[in-house]
Coordinates of C-alpha atoms and ligand atoms in Angstrom, one line a residue:
X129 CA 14.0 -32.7 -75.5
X130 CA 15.0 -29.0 -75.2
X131 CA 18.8 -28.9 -73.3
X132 CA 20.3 -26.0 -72.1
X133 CA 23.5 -24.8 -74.1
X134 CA 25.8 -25.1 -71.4
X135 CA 28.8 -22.8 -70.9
X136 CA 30.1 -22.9 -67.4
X137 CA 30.4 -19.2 -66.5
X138 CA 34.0 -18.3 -64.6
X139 CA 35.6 -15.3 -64.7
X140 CA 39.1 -16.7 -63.8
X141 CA 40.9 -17.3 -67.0
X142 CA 38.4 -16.0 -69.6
X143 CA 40.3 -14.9 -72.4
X144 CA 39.4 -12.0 -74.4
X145 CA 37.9 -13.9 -77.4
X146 CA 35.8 -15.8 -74.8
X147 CA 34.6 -12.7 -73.5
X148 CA 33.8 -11.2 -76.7
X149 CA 31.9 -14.8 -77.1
X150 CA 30.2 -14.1 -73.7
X151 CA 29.0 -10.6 -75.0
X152 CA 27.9 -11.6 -78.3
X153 CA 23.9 -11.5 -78.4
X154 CA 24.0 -14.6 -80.6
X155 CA 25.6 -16.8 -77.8
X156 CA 22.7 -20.0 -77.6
X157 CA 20.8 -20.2 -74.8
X158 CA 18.9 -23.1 -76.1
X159 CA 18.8 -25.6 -78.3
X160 CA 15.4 -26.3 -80.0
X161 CA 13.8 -29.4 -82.0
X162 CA 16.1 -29.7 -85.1
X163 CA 19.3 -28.0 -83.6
X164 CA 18.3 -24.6 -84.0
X165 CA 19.2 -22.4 -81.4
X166 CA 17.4 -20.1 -78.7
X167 CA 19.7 -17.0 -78.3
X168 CA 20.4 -14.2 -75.7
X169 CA 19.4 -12.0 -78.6
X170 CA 15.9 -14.1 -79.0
X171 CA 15.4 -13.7 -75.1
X172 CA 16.1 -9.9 -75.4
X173 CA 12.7 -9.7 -77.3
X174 CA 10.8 -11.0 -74.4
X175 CA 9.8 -14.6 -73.5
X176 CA 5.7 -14.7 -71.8
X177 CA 4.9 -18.1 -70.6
X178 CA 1.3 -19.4 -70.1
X179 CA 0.0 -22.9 -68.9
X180 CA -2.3 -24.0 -66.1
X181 CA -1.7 -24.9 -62.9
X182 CA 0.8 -27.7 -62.8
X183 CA 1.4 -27.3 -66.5
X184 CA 4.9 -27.5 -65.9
X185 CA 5.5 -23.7 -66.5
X186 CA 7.9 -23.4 -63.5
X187 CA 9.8 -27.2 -63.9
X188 CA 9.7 -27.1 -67.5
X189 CA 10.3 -24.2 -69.7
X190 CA 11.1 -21.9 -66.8
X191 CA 14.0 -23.9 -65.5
X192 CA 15.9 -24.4 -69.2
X193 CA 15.5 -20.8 -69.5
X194 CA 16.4 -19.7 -65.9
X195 CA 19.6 -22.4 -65.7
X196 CA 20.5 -20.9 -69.7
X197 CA 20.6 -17.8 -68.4
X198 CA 22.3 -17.9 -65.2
X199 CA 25.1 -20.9 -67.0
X200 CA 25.9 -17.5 -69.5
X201 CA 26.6 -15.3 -66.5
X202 CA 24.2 -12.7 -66.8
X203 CA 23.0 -10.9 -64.2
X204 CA 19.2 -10.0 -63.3
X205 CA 16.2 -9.6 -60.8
X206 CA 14.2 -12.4 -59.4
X207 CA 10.9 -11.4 -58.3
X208 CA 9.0 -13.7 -55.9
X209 CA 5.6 -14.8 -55.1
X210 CA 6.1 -17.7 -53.8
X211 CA 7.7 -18.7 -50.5
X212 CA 9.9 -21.6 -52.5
X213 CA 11.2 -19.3 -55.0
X214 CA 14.3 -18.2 -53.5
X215 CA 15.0 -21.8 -53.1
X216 CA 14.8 -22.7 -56.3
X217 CA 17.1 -20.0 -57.2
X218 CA 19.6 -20.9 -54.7
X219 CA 19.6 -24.1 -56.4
X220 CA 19.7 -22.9 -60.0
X221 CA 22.8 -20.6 -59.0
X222 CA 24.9 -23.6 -57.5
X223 CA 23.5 -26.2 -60.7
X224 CA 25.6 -22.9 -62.5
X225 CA 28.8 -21.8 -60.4
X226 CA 26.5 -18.6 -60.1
X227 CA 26.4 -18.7 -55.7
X228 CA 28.5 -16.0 -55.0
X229 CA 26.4 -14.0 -57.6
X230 CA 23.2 -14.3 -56.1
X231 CA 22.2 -11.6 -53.6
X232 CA 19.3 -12.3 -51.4
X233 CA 16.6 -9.4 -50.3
X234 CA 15.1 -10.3 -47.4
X235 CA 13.7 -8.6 -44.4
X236 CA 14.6 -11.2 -42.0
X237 CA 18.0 -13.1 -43.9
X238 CA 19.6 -11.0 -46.1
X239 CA 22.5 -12.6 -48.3
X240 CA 24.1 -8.9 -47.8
X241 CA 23.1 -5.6 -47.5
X242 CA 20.0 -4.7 -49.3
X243 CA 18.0 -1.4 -48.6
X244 CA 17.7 0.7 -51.2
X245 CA 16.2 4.3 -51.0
X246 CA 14.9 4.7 -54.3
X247 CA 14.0 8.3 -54.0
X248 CA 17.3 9.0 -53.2
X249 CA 19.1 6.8 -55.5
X250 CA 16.9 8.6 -58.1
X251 CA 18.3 12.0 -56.9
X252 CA 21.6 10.9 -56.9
X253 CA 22.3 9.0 -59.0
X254 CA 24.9 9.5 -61.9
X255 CA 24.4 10.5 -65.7
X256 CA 22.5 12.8 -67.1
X257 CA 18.3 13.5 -66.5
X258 CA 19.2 12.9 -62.7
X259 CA 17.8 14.2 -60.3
X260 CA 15.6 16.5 -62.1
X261 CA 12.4 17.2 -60.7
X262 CA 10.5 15.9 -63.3
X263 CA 12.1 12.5 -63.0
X264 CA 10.9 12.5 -59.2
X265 CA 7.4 13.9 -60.0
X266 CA 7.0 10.7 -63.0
X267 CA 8.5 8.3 -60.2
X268 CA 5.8 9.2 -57.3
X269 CA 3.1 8.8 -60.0
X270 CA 4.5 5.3 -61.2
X271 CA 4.5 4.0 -57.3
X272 CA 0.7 6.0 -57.4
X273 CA 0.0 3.4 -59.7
X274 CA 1.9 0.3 -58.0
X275 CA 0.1 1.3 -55.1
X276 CA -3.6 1.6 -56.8
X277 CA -2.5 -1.4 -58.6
X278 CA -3.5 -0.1 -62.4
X279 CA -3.2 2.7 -64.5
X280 CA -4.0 5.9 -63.4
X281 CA -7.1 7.0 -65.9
X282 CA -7.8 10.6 -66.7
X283 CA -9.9 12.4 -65.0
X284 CA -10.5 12.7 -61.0
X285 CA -8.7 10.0 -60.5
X286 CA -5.7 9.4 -58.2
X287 CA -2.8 10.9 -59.8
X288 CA -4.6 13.7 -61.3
X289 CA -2.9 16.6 -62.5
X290 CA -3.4 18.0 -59.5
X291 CA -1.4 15.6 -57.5
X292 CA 1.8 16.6 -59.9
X293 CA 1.4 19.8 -59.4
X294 CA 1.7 19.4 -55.9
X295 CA 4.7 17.2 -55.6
X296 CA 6.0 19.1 -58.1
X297 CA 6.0 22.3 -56.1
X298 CA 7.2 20.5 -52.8
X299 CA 10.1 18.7 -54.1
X300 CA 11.4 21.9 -55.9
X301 CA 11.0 23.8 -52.3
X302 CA 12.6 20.6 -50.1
X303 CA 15.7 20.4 -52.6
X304 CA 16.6 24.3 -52.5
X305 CA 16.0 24.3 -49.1
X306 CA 19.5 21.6 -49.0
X307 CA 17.4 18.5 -47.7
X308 CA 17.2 15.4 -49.2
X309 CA 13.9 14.9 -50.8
X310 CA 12.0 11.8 -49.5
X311 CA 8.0 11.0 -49.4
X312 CA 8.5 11.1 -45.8
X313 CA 9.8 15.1 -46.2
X314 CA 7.3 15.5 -48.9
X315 CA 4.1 14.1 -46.2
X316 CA 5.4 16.7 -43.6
X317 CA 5.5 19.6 -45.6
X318 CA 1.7 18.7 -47.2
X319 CA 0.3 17.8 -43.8
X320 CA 1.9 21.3 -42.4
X321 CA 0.8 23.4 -45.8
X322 CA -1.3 26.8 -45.1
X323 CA -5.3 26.1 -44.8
X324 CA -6.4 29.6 -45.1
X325 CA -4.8 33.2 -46.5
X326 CA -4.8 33.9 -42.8
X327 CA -2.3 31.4 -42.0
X328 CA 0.3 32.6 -44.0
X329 CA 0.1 36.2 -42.6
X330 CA 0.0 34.8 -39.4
X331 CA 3.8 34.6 -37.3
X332 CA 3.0 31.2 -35.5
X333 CA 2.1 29.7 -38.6
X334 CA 5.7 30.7 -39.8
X335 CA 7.7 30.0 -37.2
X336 CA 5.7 26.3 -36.0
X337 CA 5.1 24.7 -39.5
X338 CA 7.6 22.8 -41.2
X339 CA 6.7 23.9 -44.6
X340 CA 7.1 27.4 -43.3
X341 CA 10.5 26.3 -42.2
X342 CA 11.4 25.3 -45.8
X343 CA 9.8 27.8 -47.4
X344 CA 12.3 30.5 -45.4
X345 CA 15.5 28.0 -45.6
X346 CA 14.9 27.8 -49.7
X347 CA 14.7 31.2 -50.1
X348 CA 18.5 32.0 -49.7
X349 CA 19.7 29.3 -52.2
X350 CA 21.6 30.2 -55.2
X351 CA 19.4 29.7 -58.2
X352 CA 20.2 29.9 -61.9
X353 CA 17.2 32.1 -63.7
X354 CA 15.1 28.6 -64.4
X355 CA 15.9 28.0 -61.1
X356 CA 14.3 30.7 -59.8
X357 CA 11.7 31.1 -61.9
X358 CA 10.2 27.4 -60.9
X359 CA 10.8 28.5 -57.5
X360 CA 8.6 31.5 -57.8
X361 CA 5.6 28.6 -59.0
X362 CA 6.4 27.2 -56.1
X363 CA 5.9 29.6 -53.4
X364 CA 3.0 31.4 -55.4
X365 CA 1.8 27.8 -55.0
X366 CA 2.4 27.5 -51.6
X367 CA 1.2 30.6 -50.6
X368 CA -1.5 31.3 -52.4
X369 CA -3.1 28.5 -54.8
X370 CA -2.8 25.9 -52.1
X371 CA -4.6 28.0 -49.1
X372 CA -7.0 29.3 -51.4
X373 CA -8.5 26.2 -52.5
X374 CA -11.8 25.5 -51.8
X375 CA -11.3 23.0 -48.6
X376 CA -12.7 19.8 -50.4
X377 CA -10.2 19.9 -52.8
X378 CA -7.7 20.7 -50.5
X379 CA -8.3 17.6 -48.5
X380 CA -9.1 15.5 -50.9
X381 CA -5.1 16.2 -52.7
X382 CA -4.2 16.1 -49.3
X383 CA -6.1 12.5 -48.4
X384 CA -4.5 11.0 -52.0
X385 CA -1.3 12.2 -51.5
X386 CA -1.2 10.9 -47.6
X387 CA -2.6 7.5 -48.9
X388 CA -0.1 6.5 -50.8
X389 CA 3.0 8.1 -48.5
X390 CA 1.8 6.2 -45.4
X391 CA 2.4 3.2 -47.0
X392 CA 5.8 3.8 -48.3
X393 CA 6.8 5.5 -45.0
X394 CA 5.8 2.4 -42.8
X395 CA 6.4 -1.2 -42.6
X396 CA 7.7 -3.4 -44.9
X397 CA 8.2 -0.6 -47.8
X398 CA 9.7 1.9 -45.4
X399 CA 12.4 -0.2 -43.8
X400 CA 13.7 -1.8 -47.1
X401 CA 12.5 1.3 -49.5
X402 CA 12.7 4.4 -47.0
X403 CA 16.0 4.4 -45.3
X404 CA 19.5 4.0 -46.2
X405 CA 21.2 2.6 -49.8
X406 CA 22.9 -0.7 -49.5
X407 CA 21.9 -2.3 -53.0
X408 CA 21.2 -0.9 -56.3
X409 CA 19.7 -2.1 -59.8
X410 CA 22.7 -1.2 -61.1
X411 CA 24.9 -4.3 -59.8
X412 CA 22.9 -6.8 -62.0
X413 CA 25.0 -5.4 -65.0
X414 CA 27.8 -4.0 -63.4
X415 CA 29.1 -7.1 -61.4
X416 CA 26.3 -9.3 -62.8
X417 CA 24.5 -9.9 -59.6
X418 CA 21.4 -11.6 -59.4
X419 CA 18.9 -10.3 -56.9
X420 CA 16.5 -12.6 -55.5
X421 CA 13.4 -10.4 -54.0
X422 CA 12.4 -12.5 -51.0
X423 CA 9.8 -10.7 -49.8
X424 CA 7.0 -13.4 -51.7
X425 CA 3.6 -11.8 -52.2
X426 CA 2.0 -14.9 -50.9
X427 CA 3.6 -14.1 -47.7
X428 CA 4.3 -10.6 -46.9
X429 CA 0.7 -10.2 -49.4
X430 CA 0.8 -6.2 -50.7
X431 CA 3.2 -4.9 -48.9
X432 CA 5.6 -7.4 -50.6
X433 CA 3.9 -6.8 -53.7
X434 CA 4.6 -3.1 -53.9
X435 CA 8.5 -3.3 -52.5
X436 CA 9.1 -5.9 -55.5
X437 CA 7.1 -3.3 -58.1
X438 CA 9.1 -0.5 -56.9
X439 CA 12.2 -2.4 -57.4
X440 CA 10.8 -3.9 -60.8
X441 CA 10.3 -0.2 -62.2
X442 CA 13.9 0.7 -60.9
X443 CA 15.7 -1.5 -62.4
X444 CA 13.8 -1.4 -65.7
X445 CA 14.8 2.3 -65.6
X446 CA 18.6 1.6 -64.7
X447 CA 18.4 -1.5 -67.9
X448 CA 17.3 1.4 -70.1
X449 CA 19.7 4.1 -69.6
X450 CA 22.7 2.0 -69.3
X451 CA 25.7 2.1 -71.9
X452 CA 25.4 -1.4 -73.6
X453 CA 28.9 -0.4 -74.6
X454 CA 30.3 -0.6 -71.3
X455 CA 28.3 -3.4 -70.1
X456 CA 27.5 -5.8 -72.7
X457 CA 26.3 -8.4 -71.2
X458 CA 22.7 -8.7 -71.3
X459 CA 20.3 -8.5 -68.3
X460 CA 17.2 -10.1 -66.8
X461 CA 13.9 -9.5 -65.2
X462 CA 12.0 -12.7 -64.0
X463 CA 8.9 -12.9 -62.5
X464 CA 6.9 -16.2 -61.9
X465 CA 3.5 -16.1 -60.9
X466 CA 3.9 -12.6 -63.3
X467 CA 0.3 -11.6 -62.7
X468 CA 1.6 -10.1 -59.2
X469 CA 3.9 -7.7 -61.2
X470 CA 2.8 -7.0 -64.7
X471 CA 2.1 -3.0 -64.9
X472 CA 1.3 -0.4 -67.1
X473 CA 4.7 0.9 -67.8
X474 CA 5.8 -2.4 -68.8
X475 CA 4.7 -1.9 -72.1
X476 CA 6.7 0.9 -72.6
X477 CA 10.2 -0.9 -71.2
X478 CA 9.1 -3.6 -74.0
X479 CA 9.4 -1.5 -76.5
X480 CA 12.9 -0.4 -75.4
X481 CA 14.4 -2.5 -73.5
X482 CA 15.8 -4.8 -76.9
X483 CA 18.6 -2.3 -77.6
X484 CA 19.5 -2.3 -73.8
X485 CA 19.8 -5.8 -73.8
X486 CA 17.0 -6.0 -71.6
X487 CA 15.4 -9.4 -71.2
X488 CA 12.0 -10.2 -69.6
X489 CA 10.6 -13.5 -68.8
X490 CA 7.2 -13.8 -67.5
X491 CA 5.1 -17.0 -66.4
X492 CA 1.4 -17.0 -65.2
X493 CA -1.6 -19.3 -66.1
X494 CA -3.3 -17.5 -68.4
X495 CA -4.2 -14.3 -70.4
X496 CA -7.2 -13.5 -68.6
X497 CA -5.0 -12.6 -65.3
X498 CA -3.5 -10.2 -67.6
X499 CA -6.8 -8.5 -68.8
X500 CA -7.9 -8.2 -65.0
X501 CA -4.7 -6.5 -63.8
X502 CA -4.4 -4.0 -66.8
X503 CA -7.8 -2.9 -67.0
X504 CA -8.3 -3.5 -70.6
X505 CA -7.7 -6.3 -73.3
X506 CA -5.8 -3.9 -75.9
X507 CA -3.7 -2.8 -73.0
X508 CA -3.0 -6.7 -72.2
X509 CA -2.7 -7.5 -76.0
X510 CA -0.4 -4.7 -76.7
X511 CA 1.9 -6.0 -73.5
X512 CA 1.7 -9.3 -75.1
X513 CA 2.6 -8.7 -78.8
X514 CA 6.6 -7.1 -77.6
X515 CA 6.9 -10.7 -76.6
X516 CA 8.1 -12.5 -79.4
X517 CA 8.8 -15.8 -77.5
X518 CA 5.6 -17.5 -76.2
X519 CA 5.6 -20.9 -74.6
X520 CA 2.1 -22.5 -74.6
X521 CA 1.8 -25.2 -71.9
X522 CA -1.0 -27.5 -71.2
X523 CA -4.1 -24.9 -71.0
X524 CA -8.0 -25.9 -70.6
X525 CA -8.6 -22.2 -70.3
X526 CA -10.3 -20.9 -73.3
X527 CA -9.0 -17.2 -73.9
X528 CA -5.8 -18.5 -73.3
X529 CA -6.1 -21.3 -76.3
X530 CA -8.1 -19.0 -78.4
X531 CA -5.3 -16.6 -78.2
X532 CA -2.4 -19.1 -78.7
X533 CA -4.0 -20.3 -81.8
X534 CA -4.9 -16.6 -83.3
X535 CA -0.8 -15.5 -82.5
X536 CA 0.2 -18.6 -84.4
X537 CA -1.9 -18.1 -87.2
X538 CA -2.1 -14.7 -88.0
X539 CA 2.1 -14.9 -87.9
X540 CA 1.6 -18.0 -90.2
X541 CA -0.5 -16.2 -92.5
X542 CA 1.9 -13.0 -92.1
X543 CA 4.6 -15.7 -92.6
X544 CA 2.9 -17.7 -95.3
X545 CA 2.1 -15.3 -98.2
X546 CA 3.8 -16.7 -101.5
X547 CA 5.5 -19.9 -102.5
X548 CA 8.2 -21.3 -101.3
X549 CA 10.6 -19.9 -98.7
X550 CA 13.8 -20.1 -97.2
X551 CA 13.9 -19.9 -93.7
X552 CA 17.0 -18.7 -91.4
X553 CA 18.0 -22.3 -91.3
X554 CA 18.8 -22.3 -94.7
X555 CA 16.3 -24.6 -95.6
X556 CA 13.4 -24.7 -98.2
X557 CA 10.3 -25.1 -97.0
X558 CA 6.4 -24.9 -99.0
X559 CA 4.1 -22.2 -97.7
X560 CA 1.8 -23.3 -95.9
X561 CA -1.9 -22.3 -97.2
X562 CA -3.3 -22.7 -93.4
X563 CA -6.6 -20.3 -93.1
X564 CA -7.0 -18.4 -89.6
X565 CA -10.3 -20.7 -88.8
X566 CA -8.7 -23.9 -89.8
X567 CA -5.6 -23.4 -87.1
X568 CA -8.1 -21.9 -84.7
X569 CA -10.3 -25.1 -84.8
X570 CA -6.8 -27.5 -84.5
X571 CA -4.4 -25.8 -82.4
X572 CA -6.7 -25.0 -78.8
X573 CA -7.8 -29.0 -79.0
X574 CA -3.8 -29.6 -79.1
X575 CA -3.3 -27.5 -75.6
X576 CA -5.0 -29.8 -73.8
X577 CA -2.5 -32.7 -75.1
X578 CA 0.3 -31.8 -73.8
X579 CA 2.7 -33.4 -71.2
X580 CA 2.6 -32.0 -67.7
X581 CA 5.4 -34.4 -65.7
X582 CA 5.3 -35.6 -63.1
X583 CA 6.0 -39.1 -62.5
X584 CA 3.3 -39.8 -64.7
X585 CA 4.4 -38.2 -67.5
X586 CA 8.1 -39.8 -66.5
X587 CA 8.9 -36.5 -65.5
X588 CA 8.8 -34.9 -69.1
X589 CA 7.0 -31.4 -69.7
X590 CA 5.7 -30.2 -73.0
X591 CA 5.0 -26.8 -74.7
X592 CA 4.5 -25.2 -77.9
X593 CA 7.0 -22.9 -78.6
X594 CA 5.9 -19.8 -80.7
X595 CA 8.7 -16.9 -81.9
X596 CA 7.4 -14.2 -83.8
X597 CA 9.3 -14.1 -87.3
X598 CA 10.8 -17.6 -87.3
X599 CA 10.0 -20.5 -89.5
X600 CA 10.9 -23.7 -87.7
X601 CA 12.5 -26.7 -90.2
X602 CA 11.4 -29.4 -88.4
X603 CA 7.4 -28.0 -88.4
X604 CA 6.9 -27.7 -92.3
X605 CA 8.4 -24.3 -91.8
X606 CA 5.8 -23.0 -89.1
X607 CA 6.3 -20.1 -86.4
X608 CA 6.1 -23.2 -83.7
X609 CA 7.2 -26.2 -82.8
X610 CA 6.6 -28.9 -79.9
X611 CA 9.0 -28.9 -77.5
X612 CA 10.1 -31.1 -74.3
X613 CA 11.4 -30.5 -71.2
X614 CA 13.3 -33.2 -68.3
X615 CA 11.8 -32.3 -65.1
X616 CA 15.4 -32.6 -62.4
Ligands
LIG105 N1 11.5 -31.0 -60.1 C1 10.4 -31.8 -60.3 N2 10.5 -33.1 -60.5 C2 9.5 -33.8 -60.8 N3 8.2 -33.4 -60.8 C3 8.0 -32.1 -60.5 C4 9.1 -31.2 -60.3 N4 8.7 -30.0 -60.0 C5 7.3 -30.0 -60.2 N5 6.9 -31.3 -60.4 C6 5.6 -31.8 -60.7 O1 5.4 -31.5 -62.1 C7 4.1 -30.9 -62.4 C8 4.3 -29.5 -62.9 O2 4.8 -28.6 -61.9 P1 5.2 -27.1 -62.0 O3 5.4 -26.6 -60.7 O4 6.3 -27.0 -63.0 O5 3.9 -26.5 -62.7 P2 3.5 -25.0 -62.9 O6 3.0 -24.9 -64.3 O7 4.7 -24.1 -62.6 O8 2.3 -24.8 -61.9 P3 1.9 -23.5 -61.0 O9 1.0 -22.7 -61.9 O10 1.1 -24.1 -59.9 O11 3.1 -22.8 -60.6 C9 3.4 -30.9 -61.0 O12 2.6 -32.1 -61.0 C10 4.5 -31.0 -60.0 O13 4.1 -31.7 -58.9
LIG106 MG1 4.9 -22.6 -61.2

């Protein structure tokens, strides 16, 4: 039975060694069959969970690893798709002392204050890259894609080039002209953009449309030389390349661009997104806040979905550029129901997000809810492989199976290849001379075996746990093992 390596988390009285203790990567999280340990450092490298519905995903493996990681005091995001999950979490924090850590986002009962303007947060933020128009041009594009809901493809597609090149241009004009740049700004200026050559030699135009307005404020600001040489783009842009355009294209950048801003500047997205900054990613490893999204996707359906994605990208952005040096303690990102939030950039974060201390855990039923949201299996499999700890519940779906047993045995064979071994136990174990087809023929039938709790299972759960590069003692030396959870 997997337990929880509990250290009560207080911050009265720690002494420095303790701290040290709490910082240390290598502090156990869990302890696994034979003793060996799950550490913080293990979960840095990304925990995916699969199992069908009532598997025991969310009662089993997700609360050992949800109370471990609230019992070391880390802070993190909570994403929700499910009404009960702020519940649950409520409950997890006072199981761990954590209650006064937790911070509620809700439209309707906030724990505390909670907008957060990400635009702005992004323009003001501190450290360097801030602020830079780049930054903002790559942030509309990444909503773009929350908003379409995959990756933007080459091509005529909606964040075209095109689409850069305009925000680009506007956000450079808004921010010399001293205002602070927001989608909403951004919409005004577009809608009120020169149609013809006409316009723009034409006084009413000038002195009744707001982008004319900007364009005349901007053009007293003190500029360094790059400065004003982007500014140039711009109002050659403005000016010329934007009224000349044949009108189809001009509405159709126009009718993208307006899509995706009326979203963020109404509802939902605008009041919690669009306003003022109460909250920011930044407390979950400054103060070690955890911030529960309630806004669940099953209930507020895509607005609530694109408020949490937003968030999601923000914080994985403020995880990255942090100074591990100054704020050791690692930090999380949990989604349940993870098919809701999994996106593109993800797979980059992945791949960074182990030297920032950065740890993701994801849980969904199975693979094929990845393959659907990402638009391609490589894009899914690539996601998949920067997750080096996968828990296998009880599966009937095929793909799923099929790709639990090719993981295992391709690491076994990667594992396998000569002899005997030691493994980071310190133990000696025989390699195992398994072929690919053998384990694919044993290991799906074995999904289907395992406990699911429930009274009927006298409320125990079971998994196979997989971690990429570890031989477990107590399985003949094998990348997996069985493992049990107590429902409570
Ligand atoms: N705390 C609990 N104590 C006892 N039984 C529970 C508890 N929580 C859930 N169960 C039961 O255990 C089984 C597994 O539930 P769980 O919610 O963990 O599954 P899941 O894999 O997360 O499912 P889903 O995909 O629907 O979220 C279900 O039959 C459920 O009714
Ligand atoms: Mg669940």
């Amino acid at each position: 039975m997997i337990r929880t390596s509990w250290l009560p988390f207080s911050r009265k009285g720690v002494t420095t060694s303790l701290e040290t203790d709490r910082r240390d990567l290598d502090v156990p999280l869990l302890t696994l069959p034979g003793g060996s340990e799950w550490t913080a450092r293990d979960a840095c490298n990304g925990v995916q969970v699969f199992g069908a519905i009532g598997s025991g995903k969310t009662s089993g493996s997700g609360a050992a690893i949800a109370l471990a990681l609230l019992a070391r005091g880390f802070g993190g995001l909570v994403l929700c798709a499910k009404p009960e999950e702020r519940s649950l979490w409520q409950r997890y924090a006072l199981r761990t002392g954590r209650l006064n850590d937790l911070v509620i986002v809700s439209p309707v009962n906030p724990s505390h204050p909670c907008r957060f303007n990400f635009m702005a947060h992004e323009l003001n933020r501190r450290g360097a890259g801030a602020g830079q128009t780049e930054n903002l041009v790559k942030l509309f594009s990444i909503v773009g894609e929350i908003i379409e809901g995959k990756a933007a493809q080459e091509g005529p597609d909606f964040w075209s080039r095109s689409m850069q090149e305009l925000l680009r241009n506007a956000i450079d004009v808004i921010a010399l002209a001293r205002k602070t740049v927001s989608i909403e700004l951004v919409s005004r200026m577009v809608v009120t953009a020169p149609h013809s050559v006409a316009e723009v030699s034409s006084e009413e135009w000038w002195d009744t449309s707001f982008c004319g307005q900007l364009l005349r404020e901007s053009k007293t600001a003190a500029m360094s030389p790059e400065t004003a040489h982007d500014y140039e783009l711009a109002v050659t842009y403005w000016l010329e390349t934007f009224p000349r355009m044949a009108d189809r294209m001009r509405s159709s950048i126009t009718a993208t661009f307006s899509s995706m801003a009326d979203i963020l500047n109404r509802g939902l997205a605008y009041q919690m997104l669009g306003t003022e900054t109460e909250l920011v990613p930044e407390v979950m490893f400054r103060s070690q806040k955890v911030i529960v999204l309630d806004l669940p996707v099953q209930e507020y359906g895509e607005a609530g979905r694109i408020v949490q994605a937003i968030w999601k990208y923000m914080t994985q952005k403020a995880i990255e550029r942090r100074d591990v040096n100054a704020h050791a303690l690692p930090v999380f990102i949990w989604a349940d129901e993870a098919q809701n939030f999994v996106s593109p950039y993800d797979f980059l974060y992945q791949s960074v997000c182990r030297s920032a201390r950065g740890i993701t855990v994801y849980l969904t039923q199975n693979i094929s809810n990845y393959y659907a949201l990402l638009g391609n299996r490589d894009q899914a499999n690539s996601l998949l492989g920067n997750f080096q700890t996968k828990v296998f519940h009880a599966n009937a779906d095929a793909p799923t199976n099929a790709y639990a047993s090719e993981v295992i045995a391709s690491e076994m064979i990667a594992l396998g290849s000569g002899g005997t071994s030691t493994n980071p136990e310190g133990e000696r174990s025989s390699s195992f001379n398994v072929s690919q087809s053998l384990q694919s023929k044993v290991l799906p039938a074995e999904f289907t075996t395992l406990r699911t709790g429930g009274p009927a299972n006298g409320f125990t759960v079971e998994a196979i746990w997989f971690q990429g590069g570890r031989r477990f003692a107590t399985n003949h030396g094998h990348p997996f093992v069985r493992v049990s959870f107590r429902q409570s």
